[in-house]
Coordinates of C-alpha atoms in Angstrom, one line a residue:
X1 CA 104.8 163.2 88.0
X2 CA 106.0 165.3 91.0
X3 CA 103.1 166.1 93.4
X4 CA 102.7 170.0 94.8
X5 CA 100.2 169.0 97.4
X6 CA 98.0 166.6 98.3
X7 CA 95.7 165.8 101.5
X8 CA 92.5 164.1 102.0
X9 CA 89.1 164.2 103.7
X10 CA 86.3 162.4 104.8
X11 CA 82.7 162.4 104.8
X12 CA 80.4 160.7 107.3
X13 CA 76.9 160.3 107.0
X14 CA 75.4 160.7 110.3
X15 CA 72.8 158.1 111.3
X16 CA 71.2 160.0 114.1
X17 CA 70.4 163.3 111.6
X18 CA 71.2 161.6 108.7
X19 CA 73.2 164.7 107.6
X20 CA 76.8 164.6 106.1
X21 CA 79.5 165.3 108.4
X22 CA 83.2 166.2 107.7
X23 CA 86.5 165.3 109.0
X24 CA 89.0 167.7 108.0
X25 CA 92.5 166.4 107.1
X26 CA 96.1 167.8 106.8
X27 CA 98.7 167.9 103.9
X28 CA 100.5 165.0 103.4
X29 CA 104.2 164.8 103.0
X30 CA 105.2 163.4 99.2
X31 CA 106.8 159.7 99.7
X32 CA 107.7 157.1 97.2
X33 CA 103.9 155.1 98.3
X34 CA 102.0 158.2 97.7
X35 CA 103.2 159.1 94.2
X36 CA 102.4 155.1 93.6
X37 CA 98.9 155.8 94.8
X38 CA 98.0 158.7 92.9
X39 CA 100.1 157.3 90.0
X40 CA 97.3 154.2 90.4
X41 CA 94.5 156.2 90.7
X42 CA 95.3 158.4 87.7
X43 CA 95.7 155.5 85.6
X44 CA 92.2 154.6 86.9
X45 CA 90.7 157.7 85.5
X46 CA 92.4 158.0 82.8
X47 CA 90.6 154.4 81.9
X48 CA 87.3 155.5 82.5
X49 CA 84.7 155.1 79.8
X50 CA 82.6 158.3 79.0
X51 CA 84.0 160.6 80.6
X52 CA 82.8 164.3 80.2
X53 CA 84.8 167.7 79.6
X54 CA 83.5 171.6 80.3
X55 CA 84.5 174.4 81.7
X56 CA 83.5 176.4 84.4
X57 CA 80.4 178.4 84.5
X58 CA 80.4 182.2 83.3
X59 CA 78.7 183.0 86.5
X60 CA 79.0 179.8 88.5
X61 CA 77.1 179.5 91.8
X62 CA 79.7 178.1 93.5
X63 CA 83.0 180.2 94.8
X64 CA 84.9 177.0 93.8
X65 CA 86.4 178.5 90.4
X66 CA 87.1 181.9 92.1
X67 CA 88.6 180.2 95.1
X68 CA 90.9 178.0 93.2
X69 CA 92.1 181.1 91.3
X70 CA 92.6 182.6 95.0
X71 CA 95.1 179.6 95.8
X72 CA 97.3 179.3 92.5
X73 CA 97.8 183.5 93.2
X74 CA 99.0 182.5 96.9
X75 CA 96.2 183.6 98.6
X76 CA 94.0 180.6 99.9
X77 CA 96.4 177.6 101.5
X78 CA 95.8 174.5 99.7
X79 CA 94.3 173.4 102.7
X80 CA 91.6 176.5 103.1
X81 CA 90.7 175.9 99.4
X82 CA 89.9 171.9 100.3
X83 CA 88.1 172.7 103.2
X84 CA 85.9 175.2 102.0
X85 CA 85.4 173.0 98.6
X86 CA 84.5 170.0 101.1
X87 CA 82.1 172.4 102.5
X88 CA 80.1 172.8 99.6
X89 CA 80.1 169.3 97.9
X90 CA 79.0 168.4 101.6
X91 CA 75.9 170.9 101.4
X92 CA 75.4 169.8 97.4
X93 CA 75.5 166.0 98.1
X94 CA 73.0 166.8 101.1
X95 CA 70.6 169.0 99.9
X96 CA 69.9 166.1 96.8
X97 CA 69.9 163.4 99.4
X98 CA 73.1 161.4 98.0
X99 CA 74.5 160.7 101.2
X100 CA 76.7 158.1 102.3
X101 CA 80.1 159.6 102.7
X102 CA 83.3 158.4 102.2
X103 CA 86.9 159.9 101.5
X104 CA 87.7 162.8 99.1
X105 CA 91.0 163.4 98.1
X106 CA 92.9 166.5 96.6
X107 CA 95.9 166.5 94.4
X108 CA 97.7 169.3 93.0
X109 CA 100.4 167.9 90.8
X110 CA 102.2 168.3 88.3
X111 CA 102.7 165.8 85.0
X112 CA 105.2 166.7 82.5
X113 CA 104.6 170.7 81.5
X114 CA 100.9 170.4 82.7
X115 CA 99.7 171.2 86.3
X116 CA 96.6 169.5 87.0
X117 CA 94.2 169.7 90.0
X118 CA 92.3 166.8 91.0
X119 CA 89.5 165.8 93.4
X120 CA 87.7 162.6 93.8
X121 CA 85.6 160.3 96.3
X122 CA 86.6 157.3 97.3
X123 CA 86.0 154.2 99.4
X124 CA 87.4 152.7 101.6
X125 CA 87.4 148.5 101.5
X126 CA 88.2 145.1 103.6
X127 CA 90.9 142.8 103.2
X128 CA 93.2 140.6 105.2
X129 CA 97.0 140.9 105.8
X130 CA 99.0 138.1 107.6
X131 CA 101.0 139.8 110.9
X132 CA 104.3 139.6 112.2
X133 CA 103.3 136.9 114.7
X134 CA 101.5 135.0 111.9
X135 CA 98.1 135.8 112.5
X136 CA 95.7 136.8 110.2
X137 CA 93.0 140.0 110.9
X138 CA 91.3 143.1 108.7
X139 CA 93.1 145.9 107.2
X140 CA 91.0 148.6 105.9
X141 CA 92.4 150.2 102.9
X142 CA 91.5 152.9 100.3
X143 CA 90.1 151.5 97.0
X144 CA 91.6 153.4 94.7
X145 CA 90.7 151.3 91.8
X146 CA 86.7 152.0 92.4
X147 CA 85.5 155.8 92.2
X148 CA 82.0 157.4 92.3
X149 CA 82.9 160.7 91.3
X150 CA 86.1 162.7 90.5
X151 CA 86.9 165.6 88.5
X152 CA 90.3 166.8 87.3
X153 CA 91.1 170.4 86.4
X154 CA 93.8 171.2 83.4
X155 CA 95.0 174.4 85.3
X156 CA 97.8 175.2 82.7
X157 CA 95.7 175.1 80.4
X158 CA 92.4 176.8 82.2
X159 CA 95.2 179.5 82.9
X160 CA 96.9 179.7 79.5
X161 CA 93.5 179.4 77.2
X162 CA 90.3 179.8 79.4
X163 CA 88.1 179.7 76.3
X164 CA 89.0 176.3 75.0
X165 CA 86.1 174.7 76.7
X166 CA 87.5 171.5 77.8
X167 CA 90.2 172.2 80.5
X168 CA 87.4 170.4 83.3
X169 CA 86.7 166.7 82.8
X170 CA 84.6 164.6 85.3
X171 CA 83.4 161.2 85.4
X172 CA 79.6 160.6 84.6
X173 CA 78.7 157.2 86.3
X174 CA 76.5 154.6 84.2
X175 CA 73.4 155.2 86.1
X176 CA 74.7 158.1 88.1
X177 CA 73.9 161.4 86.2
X178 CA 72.6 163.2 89.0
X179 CA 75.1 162.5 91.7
X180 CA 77.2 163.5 88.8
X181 CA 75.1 166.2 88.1
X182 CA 75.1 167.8 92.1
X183 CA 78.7 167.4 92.1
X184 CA 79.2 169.4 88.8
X185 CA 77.2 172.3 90.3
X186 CA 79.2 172.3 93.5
X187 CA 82.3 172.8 91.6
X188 CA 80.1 175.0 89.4
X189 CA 81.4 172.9 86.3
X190 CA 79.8 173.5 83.2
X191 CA 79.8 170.4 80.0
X192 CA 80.4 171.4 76.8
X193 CA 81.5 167.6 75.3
X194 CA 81.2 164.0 75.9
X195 CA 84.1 161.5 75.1
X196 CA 81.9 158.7 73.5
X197 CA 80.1 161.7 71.0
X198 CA 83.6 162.4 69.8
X199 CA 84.3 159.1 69.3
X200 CA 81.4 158.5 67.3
X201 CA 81.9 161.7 65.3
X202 CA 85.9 160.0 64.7
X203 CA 84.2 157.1 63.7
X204 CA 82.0 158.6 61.5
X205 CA 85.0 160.5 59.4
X206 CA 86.8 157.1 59.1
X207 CA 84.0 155.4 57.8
X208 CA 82.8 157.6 55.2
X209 CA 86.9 158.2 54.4
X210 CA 86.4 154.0 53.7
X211 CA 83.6 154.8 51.6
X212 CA 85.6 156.8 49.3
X213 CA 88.7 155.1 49.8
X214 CA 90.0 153.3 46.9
X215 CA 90.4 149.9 48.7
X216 CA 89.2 148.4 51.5
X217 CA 92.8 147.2 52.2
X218 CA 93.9 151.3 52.7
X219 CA 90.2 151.3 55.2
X220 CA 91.8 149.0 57.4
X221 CA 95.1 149.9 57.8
X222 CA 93.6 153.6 58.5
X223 CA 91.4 152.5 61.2
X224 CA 93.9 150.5 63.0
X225 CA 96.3 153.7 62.6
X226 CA 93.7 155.9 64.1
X227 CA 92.6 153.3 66.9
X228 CA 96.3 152.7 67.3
X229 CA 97.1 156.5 67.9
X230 CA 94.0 156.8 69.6
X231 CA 94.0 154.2 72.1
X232 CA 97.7 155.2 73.0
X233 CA 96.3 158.6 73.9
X234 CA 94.0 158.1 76.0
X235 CA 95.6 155.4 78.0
X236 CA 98.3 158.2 78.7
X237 CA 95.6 160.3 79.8
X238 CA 96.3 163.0 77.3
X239 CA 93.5 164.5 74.6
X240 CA 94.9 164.3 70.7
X241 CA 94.1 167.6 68.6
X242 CA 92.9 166.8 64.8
X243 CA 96.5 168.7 63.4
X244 CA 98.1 165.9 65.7
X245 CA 95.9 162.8 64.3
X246 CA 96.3 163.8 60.7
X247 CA 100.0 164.7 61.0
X248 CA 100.4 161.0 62.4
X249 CA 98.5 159.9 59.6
X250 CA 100.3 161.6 57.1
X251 CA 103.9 160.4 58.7
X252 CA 102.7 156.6 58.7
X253 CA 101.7 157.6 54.7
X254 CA 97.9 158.3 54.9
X255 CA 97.9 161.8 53.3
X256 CA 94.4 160.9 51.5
X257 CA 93.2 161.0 54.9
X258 CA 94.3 163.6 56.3
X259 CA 93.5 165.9 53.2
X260 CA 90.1 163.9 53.5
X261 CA 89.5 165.4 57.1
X262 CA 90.9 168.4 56.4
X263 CA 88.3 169.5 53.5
X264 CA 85.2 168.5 55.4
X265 CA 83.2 169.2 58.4
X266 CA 82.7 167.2 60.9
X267 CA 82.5 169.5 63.9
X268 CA 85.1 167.8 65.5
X269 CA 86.3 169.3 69.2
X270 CA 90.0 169.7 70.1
X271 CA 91.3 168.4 71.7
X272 CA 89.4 165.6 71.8
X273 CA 89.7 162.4 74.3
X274 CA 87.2 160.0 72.6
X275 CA 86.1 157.2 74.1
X276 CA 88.1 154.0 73.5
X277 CA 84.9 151.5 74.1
X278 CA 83.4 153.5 71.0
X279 CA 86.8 153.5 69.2
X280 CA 87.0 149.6 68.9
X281 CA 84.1 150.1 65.9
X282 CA 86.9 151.0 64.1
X283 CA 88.5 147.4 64.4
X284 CA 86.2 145.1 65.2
X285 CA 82.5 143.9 64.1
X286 CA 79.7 143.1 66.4
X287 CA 76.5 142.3 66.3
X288 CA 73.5 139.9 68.2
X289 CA 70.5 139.2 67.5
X290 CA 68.0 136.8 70.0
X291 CA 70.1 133.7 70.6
X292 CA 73.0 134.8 68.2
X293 CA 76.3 137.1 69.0
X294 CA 78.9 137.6 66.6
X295 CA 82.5 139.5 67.2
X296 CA 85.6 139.8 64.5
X297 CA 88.2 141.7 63.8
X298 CA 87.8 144.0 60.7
X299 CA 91.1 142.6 59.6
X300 CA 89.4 139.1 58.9
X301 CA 86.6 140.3 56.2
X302 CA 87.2 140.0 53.1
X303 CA 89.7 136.5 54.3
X304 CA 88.5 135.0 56.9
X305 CA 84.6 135.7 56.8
X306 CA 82.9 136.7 54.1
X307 CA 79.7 138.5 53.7
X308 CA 77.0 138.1 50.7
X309 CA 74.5 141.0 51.0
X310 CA 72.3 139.5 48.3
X311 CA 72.1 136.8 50.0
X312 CA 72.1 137.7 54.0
X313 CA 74.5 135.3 54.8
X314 CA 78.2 135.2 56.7
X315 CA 80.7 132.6 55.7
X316 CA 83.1 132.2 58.3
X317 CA 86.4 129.9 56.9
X318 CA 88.7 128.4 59.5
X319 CA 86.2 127.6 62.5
X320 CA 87.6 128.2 66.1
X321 CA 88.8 124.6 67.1
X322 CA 87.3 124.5 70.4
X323 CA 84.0 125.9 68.3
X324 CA 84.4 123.1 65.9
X325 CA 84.5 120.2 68.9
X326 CA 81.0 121.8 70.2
X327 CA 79.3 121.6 66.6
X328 CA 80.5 118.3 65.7
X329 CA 79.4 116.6 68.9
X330 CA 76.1 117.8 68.2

């Protein structure tokens, strides 16, 4: 990863007009601690369950898109661009009442062949530090590890293919949809695709590929393929195309799944960056009911645990030692 620019800024909510106020920053120079910081916070996001993909609006409200364009032709400064972005995320965040502040930090940079563009807020936290003399006192430092709202911008790609829909993805917050929601519009994003629905559309091709698969044996060692793949994906922070899944399918000797996929319609998006909470469906069981939870690995039925549907029951074999102590001292 070798970072083009980078700077951040803060917002301060102001308790006597209880308005958002900015502090303007300045560019950073690129040191071995700031390419570990944004190398930390990208694996952050990259982690992040649900997150959601667009593109920007055909006649977006905001100048952001047009303004961004501007700097990548050379004429906005990186800086100008931030500012005036801060500007309106300011006015967004205050207009809905979502105040509160904290830092929001831009990254141009670039990973690989891919240029990317990212902003996100972030907090800053408390924590303690022993000093030269021995003492101990508060450090304040930026938690990069926590963030309420970020968005990052594929600009090769937004550049190369503006059509393919899914060159914007942003975080949607459990419980946060409309903060999520005001900072969309102030970047005048527009969603076209959700990572958990293209999980669950993934999962759905698997498991009606199991139902026609000619063993359950062949089921499993497909969905830990896919997972597998999958999982490796995302964690890199890279979406998977369906020509890319099948073809790694096809190489680890699947070919009746890939020809599978290939002949039916799922309305699958590419790329695709499903999410991996929904993914684990594809290797592991679960299930509660009121006092009861049950978890296993797919691997086990069918050896381990065995279900009777006529009967409605579960037989587990091989008990969990520590399991087997709690039941027998009963």
């Amino acid at each position: 990863m070798a970072i083009k620019q980078i700077l951040v800024h803060q917002l301060e909510q102001n308790p006597e007009s209880n308005a958002l106020t900015t502090t303007t920053g300045h560019l950073l120079p690129p040191t071995p601690a700031l390419e570990a910081m944004l190398d930390d916070l990208l694996q952050t996001y990259n982690k992040k369950q649900d997150k959601r993909y667009g593109q920007f609006a055909e006649e977006p409200e905001s100048p952001f898109p047009s303004e961004l364009n501007q700097y990548l032709n050379d004429e906005l400064t990186f800086e100008e661009l931030t500012v005036h972005t801060l500007s309106q995320i300011s006015d967004k965040l205050g207009e809905a009442g979502a105040l509160g502040g904290g830092y929001v930090l831009f990254a141009d940079y670039q990973q690989g062949l891919t240029r990317y563009l990212i902003l996100c807020m972030l907090n800053s936290n408390i924590s303690v530090t022993v000093t030269e003399d021995l003492s101990i006192q508060d450090c304040a430092y930026l938690d990069t590890g926590k963030m309420s709202l970020a968005c990052r911008i594929n600009v090769t790609e937004w550049q190369g293919n503006t059509n393919s829909g899914r060159y914007l993805s942003f975080l949607r917050p459990r419980g946060g949809r409309r903060l999520s929601d005001v900072f969309q519009e102030a970047l005048g994003c527009s969603e076209t695709s959700g990572s958990k629905e293209e999980a669950d559309t993934l999962v759905k091709a698997v498991k009606d590929f199991a139902s026609e698969a000619p063993s359950l044996e062949n089921h499993k060692e497909v969905s830990r393929q896919v997972y597998d793949f999958c999982q490796t994906k995302v964690d890199e922070g890279d979406a998977l195309t369906l020509e890319e899944l099948t073809g790694y399918l096809s190489e680890a000797g699947s070919d009746e799944f890939a020809r599978f996929v290939n002949t039916r319609d799922y309305d699958m998006t590419t790329p695709m960056a499903p999410e991996k909470r929904t993914l684990t469906k594809l290797v592991r069981y679960t299930g509660r009911s009121k006092g009861l939870t049950l978890a296993f690995d797919a691997e086990l039925l069918g050896t381990q645990v065995h279900y009777d549907e006529t009967s409605d029951q579960l037989v587990i074999k091989g008990v969990p030692e520590k399991l087997k102590e709690q039941l027998k001292g009963q």
